[in-house]
mmCIF file of C-alpha atoms and ligand atoms in Angstrom:
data_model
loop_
_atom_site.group_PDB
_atom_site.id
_atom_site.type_symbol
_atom_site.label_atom_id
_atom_site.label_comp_id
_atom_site.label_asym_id
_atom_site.label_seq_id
_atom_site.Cartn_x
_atom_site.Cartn_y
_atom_site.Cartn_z
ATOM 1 C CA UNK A 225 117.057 100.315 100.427
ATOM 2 C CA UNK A 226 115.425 103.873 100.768
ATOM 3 C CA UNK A 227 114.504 105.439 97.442
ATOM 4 C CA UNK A 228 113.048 108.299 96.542
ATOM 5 C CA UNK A 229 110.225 107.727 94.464
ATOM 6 C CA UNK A 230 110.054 110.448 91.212
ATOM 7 C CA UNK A 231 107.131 110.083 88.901
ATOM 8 C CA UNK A 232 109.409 108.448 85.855
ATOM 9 C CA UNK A 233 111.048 105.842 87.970
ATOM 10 C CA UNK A 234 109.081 102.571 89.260
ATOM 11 C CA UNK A 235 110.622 101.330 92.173
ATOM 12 C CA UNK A 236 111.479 97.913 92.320
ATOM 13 C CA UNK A 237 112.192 96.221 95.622
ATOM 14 C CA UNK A 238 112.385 92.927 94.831
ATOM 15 C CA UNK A 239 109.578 90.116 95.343
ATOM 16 C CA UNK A 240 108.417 87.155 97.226
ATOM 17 C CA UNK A 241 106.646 84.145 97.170
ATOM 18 C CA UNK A 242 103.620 84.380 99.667
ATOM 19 C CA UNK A 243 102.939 86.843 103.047
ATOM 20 C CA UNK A 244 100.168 85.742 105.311
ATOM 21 C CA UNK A 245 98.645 88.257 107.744
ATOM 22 C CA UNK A 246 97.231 86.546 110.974
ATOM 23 C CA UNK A 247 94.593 89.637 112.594
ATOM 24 C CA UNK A 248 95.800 89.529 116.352
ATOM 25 C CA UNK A 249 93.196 91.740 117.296
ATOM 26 C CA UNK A 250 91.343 94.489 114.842
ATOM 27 C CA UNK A 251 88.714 95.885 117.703
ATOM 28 C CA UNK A 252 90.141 99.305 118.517
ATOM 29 C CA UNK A 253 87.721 99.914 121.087
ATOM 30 C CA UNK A 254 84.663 97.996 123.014
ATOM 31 C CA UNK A 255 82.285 100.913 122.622
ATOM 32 C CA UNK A 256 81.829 103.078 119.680
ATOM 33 C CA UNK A 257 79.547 105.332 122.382
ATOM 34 C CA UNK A 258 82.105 105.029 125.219
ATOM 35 C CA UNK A 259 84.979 105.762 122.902
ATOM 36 C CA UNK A 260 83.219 109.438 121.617
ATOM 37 C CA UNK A 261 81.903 110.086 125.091
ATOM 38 C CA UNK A 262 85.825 109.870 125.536
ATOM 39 C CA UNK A 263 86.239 112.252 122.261
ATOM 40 C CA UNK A 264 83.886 114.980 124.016
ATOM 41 C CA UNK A 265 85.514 114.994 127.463
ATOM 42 C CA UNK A 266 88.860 115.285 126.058
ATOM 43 C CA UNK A 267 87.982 118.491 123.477
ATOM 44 C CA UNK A 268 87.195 116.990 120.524
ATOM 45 C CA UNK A 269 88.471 115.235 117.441
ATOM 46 C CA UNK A 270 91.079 118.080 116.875
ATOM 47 C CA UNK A 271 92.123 117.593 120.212
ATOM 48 C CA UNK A 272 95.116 115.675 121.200
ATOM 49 C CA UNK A 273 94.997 111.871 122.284
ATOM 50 C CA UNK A 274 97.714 111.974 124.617
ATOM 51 C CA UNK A 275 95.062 114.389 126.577
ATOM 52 C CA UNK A 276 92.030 112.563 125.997
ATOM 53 C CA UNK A 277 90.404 110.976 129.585
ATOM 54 C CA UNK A 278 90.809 107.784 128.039
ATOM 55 C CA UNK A 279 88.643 104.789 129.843
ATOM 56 C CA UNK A 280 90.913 101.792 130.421
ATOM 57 C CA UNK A 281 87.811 99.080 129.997
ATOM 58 C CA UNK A 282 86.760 100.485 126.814
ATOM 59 C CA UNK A 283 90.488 100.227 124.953
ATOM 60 C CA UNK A 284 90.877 96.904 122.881
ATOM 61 C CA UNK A 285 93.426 97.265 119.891
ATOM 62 C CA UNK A 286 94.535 97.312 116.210
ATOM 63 C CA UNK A 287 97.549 94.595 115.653
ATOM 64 C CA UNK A 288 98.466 91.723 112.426
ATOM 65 C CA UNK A 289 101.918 89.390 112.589
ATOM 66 C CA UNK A 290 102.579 89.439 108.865
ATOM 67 C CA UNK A 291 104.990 86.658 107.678
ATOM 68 C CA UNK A 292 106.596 87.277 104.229
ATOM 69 C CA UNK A 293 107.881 83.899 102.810
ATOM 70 C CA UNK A 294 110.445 84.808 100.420
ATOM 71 C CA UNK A 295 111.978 83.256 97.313
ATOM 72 C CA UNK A 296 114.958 81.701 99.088
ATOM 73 C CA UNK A 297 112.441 79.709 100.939
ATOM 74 C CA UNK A 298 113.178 81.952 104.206
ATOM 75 C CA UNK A 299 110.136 82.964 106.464
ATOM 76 C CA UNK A 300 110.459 86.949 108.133
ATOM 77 C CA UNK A 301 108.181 88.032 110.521
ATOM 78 C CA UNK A 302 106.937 91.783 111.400
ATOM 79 C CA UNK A 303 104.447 92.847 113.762
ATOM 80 C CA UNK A 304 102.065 95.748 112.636
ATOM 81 C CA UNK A 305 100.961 97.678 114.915
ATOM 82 C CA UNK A 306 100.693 97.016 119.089
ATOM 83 C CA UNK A 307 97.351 97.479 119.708
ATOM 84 C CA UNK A 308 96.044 99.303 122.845
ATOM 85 C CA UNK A 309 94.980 97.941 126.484
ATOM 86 C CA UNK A 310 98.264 95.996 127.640
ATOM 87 C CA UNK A 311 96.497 93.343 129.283
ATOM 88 C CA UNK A 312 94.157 92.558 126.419
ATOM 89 C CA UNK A 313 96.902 92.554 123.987
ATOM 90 C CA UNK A 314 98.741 90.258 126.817
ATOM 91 C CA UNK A 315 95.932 88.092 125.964
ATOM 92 C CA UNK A 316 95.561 88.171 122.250
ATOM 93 C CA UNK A 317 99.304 87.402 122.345
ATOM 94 C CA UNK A 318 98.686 84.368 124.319
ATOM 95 C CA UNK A 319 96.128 83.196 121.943
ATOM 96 C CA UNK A 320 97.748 83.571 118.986
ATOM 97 C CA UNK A 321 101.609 82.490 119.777
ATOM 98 C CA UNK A 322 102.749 85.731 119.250
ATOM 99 C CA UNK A 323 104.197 86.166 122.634
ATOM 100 C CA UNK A 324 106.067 82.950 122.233
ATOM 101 C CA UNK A 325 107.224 83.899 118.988
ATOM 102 C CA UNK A 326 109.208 87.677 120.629
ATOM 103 C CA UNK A 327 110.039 85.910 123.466
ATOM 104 C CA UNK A 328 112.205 83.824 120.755
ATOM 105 C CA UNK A 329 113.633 86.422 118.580
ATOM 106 C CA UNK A 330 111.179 85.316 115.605
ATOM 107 C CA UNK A 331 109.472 88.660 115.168
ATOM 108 C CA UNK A 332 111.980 90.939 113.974
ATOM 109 C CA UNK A 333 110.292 94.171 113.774
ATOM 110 C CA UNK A 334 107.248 96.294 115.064
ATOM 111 C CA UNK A 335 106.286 98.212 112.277
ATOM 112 C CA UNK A 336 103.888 100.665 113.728
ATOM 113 C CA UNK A 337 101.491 102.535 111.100
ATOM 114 C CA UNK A 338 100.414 105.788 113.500
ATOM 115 C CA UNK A 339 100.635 106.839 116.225
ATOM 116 C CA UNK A 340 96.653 106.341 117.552
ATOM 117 C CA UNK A 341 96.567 104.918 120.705
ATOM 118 C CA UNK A 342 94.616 101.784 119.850
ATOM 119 C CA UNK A 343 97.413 100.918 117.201
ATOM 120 C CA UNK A 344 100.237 102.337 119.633
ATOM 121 C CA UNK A 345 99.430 101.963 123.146
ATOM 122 C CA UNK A 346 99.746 98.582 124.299
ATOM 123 C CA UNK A 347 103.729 98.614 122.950
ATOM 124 C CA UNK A 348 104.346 97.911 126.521
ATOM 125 C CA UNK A 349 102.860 94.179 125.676
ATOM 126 C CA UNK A 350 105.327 93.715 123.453
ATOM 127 C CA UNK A 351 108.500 95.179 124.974
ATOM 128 C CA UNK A 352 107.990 93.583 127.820
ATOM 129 C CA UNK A 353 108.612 89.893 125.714
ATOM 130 C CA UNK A 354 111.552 91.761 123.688
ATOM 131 C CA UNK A 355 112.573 95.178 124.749
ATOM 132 C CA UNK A 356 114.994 95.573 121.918
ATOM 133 C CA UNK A 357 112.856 94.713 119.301
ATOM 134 C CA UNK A 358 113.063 96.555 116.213
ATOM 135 C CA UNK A 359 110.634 99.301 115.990
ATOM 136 C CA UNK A 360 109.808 101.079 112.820
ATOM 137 C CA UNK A 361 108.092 104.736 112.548
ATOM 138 C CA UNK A 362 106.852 107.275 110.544
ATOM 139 C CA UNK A 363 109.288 110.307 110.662
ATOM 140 C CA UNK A 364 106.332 112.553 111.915
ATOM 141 C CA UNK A 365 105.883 110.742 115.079
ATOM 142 C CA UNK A 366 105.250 113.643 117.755
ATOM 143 C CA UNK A 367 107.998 113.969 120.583
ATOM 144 C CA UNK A 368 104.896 112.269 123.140
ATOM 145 C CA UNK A 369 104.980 109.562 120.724
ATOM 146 C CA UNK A 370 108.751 108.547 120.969
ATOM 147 C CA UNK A 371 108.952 109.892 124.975
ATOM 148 C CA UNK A 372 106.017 106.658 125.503
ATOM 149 C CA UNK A 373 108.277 104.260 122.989
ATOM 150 C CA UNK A 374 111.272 105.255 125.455
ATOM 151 C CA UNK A 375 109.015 104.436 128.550
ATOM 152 C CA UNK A 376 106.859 107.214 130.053
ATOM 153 C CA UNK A 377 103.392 107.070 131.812
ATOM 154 C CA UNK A 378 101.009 109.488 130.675
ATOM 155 C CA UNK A 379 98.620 109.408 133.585
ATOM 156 C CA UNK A 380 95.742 111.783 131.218
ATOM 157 C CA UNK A 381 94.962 109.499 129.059
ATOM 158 C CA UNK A 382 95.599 106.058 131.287
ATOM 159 C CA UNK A 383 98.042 104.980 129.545
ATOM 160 C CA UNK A 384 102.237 104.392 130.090
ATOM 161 C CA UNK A 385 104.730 102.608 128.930
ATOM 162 C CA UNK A 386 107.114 100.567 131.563
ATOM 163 C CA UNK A 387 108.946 98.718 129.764
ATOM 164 C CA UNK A 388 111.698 101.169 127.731
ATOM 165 C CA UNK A 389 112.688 100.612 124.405
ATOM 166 C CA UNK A 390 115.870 99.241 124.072
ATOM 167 C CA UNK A 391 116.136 98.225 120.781
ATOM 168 C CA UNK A 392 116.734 100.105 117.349
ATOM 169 C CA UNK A 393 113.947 103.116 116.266
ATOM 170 C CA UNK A 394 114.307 103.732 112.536
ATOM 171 C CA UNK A 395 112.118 106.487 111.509
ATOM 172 C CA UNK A 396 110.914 106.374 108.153
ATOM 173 C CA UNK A 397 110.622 109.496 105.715
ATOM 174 C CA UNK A 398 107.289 110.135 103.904
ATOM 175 C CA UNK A 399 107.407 109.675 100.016
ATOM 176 C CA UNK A 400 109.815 107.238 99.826
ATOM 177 C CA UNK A 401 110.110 103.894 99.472
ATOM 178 C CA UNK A 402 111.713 101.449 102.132
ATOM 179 C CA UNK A 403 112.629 98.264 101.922
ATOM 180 C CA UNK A 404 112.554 96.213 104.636
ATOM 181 C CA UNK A 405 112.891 92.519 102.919
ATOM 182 C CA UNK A 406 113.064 91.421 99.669
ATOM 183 C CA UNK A 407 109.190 92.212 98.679
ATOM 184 C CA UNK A 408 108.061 94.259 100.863
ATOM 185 C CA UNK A 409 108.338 97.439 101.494
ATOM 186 C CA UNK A 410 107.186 100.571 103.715
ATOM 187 C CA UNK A 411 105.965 103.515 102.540
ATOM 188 C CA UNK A 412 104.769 106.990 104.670
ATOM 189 C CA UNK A 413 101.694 109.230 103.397
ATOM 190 C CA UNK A 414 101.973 112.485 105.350
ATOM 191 C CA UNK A 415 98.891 114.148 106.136
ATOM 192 C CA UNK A 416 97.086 115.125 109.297
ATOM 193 C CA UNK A 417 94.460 112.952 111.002
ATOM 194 C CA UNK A 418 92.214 112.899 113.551
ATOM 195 C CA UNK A 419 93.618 113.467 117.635
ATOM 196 C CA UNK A 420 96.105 115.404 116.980
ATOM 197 C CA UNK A 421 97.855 112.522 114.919
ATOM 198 C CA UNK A 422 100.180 113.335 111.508
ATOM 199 C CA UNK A 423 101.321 110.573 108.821
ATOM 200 C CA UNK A 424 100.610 107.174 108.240
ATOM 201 C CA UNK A 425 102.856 104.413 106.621
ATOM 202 C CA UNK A 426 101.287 101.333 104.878
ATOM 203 C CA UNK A 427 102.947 98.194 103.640
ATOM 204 C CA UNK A 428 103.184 97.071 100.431
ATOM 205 C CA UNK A 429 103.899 93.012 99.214
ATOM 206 C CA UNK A 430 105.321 92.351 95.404
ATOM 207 C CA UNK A 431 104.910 88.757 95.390
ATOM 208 C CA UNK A 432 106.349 87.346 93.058
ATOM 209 C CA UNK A 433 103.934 86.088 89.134
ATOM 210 C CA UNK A 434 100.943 87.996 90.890
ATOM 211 C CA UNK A 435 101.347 91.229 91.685
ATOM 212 C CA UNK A 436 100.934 93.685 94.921
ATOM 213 C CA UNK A 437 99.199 93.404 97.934
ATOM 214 C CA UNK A 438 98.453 96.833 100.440
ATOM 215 C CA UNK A 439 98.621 96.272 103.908
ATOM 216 C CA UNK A 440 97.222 99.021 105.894
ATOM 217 C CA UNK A 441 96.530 100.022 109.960
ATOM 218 C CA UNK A 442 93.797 102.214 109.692
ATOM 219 C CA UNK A 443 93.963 103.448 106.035
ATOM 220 C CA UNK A 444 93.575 107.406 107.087
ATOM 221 C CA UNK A 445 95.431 108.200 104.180
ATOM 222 C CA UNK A 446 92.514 106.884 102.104
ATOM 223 C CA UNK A 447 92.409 103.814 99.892
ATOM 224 C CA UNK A 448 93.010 106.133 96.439
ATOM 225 C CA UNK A 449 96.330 107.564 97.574
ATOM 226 C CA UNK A 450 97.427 104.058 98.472
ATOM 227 C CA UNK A 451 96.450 102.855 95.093
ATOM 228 C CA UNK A 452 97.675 106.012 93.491
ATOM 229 C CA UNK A 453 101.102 105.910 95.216
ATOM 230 C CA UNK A 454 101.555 101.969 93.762
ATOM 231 C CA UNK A 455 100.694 102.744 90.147
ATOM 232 C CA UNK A 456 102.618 105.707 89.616
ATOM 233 C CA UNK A 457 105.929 104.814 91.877
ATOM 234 C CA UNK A 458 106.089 101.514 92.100
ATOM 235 C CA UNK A 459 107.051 98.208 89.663
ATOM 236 C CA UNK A 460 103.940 96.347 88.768
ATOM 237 C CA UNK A 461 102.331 99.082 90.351
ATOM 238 C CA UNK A 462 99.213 98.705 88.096
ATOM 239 C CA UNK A 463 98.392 95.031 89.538
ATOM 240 C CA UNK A 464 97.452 95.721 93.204
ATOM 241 C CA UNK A 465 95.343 92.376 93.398
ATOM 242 C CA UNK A 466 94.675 92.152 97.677
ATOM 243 C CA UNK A 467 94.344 94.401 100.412
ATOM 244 C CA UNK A 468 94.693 94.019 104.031
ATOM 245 C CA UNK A 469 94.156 96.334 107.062
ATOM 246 C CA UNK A 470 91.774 98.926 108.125
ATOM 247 C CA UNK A 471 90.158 101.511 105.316
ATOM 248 C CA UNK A 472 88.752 103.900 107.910
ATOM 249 C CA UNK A 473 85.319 104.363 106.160
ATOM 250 C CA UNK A 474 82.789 103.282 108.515
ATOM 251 C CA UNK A 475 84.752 103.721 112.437
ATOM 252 C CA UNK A 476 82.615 105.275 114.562
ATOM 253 C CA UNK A 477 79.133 103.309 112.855
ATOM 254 C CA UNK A 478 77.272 104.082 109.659
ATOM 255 C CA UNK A 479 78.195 104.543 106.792
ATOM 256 C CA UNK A 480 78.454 107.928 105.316
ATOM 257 C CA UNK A 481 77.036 109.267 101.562
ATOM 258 C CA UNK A 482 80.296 110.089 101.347
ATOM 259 C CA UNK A 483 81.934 107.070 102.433
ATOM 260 C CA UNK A 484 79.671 104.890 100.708
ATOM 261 C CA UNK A 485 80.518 106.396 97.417
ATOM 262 C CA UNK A 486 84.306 105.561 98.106
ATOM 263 C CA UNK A 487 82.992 102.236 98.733
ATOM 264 C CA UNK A 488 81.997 102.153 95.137
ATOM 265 C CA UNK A 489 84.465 104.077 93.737
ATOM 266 C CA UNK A 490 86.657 100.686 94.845
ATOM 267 C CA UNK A 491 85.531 98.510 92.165
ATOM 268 C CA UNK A 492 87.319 100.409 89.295
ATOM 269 C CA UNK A 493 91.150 98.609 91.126
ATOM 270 C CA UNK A 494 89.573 94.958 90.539
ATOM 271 C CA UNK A 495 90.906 93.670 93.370
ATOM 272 C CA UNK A 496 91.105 89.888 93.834
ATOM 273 C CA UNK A 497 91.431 89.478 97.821
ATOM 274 C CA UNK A 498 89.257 92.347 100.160
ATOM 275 C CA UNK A 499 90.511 91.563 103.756
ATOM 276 C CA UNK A 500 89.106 94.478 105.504
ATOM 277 C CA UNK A 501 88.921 94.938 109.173
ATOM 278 C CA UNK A 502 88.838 97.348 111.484
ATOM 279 C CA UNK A 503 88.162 100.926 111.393
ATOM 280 C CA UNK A 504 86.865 99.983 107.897
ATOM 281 C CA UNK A 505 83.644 99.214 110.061
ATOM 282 C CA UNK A 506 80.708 96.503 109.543
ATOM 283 C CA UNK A 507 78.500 98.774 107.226
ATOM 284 C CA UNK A 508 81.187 99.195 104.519
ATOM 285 C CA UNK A 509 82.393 95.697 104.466
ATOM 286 C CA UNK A 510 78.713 94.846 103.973
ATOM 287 C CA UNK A 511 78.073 96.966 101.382
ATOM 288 C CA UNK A 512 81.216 95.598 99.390
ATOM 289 C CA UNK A 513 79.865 92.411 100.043
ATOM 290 C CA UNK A 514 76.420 93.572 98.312
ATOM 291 C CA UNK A 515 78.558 95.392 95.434
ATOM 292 C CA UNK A 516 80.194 91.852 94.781
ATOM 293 C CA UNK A 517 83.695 92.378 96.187
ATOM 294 C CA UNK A 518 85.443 89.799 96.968
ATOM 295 C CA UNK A 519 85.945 90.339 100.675
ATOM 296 C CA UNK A 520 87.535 87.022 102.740
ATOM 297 C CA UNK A 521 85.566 86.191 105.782
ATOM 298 C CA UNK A 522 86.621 85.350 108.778
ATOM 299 C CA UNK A 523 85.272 83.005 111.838
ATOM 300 C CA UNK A 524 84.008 85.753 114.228
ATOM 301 C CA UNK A 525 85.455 84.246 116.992
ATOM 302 C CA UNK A 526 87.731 85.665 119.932
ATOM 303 C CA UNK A 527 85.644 88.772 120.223
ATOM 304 C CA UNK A 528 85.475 89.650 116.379
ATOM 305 C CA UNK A 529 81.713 91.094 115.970
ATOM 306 C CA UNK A 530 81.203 89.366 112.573
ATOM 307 C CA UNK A 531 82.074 87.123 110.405
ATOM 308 C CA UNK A 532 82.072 89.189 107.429
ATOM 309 C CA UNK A 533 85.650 89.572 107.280
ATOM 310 C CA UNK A 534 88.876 88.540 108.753
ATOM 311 C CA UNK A 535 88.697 89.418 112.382
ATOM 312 C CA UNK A 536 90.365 88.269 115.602
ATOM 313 C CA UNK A 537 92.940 85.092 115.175
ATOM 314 C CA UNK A 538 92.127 84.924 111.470
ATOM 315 C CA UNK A 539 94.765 84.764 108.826
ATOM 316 C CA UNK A 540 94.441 85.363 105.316
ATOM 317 C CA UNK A 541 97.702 84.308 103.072
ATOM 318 C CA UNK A 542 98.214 86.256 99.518
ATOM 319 C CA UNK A 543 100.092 83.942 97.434
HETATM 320 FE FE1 LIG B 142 92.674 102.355 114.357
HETATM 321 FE FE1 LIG B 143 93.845 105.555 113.308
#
């Protein structure tokens, strides 16, 4: 199902009985320093990132397995995002069965967010386990974006893609609503963002006697437009009770007048379940904490730098 979404119509696309998100790696980069140093040499944050002298030892990567249980009793499996350095997503794969779980057929889609090269440019890890894997994109991918999913090095930035895409690309329109399994469903914001990038598609979860759950990569398009989008286009659009993904407030260190007033601005949704990671950044995750939301920790393990909130090989089920 692809609807447009019209501000008198909700949009139902069915429901389901549980997802759980497992975080297979939310550190986007070692080095907050390294990474702008990076920034600078490559022209700036209006530059593009396909240009940028990326260093290889400072790339890490944004990626989540989300399983959607649904109310035949049938388990789907998607892959958000694909992270960044291939060999430490070759590793975080390893850790976390994911690489088993391609190599099998159980992971029947990439759905990839945007096109920023920590959430994009380690695809090779994964098409190298199932080249013709289902990929899912927002319709404003550049042309660089779906050369690299086809297989191209891109020697400025050190990174490349050797293992083509073989499999099915389905770009997704902005605005509209997509369902990709009963309950869950894809939705594109279009707006321009940092490096050059344009448009970024969340996830949204109806499950079913509780209400919605947003599932984000990095959340560029701001956590009011996702919550915005959900009450005025979608069914039961008014009960987003849990959150997941990266809310882009805090990325590069502190935490921002600005940012911290968006922070507050949060409690008037009443969310039930905060699993932030990230790009939303340690400062804003603390300051929810100190504001009282409920934010689900995680074991800071595997290279996650706190236990705050759900970090590397944690999984947090909405059910
Ligand atoms: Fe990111
Ligand atoms: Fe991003």
């Amino acid at each position: 199902m692809s609807t447009g979404a019209t501000p008198s119509e909700k949009i139902d696309f069915g429901a389901c009985r549980a997802i759980t998100v497992t975080c297979v790696s939310e550190i986007g980069w070692a080095s907050n320093d390294g990474l702008m140093r990076d920034i600078a040499a490559g022209g700036g944050m209006a530059a593009s990132q396909w240009h940028m002298p990326w260093r290889e030892e400072n790339a890490r990567g944004s990626c989540s397995l989300l399983e959607i249980d649904g109310l035949d009793g049938a388990r789907r499996r998607f892959l958000i995002d694909s992270g960044w350095s291939r060999d430490y997503m070759r590793a975080r794969f390893a850790a976390t069965g994911v690489d088993q779980m391609l190599r099998a057929g159980e992971i029947e889609a990439v759905f990839l967010t945007h096109e920023h090269m920590d959430h994009l440019f380690g695809l090779q890890a994964v098409l190298e386990l199932k080249p013709d894997i289902t990929i899912y994109v927002p319709s404003t991918f550049t042309d660089d974006a779906c050369r690299f999913i086809a297989g191209a090095d891109v020697p400025d930035a050190h990174a490349g893609n050797a293992a083509p895409h073989r499999g099915a690309l389905i770009r997704l329109e902005p605005g509209r609503v997509h369902a990709l399994a009963p309950g869950l469903a894809a939705v594109g914001f279009d707006l321009p963002i940092i490096l050059g990038v344009a448009g970024e598609q969340s996830l949204y979860a109806r499950i079913e006697h509780k209400g919605l759950v947003a599932v984000t990569g990095c959340g560029h398009q701001g956590v009011e437009r996702i919550m915005d989008f959900a009450r005025e286009h979608l069914a039961e659009g008014t009960q987003v009770y849990g959150l997941y993904g990266g809310l882009h407030l805090a990325p590069f260190g502190p935490l921002s007048p600005e940012k911290e007033a968006t922070v507050r601005e949060m409690g008037k949704y009443r969310l039930q379940r905060i699993a932030c990671n990230h790009c939303t950044g340690l400062p804003a995750v603390e300051r929810m904490i100190e504001l009282g939301y409920p934010v689900v920790r995680g074991s800071g393990r595997d290279g996650s730098i706190s236990d705050l909130y759900v970090g590397n090989g944690d999984t947090v089920t909405f059910d």
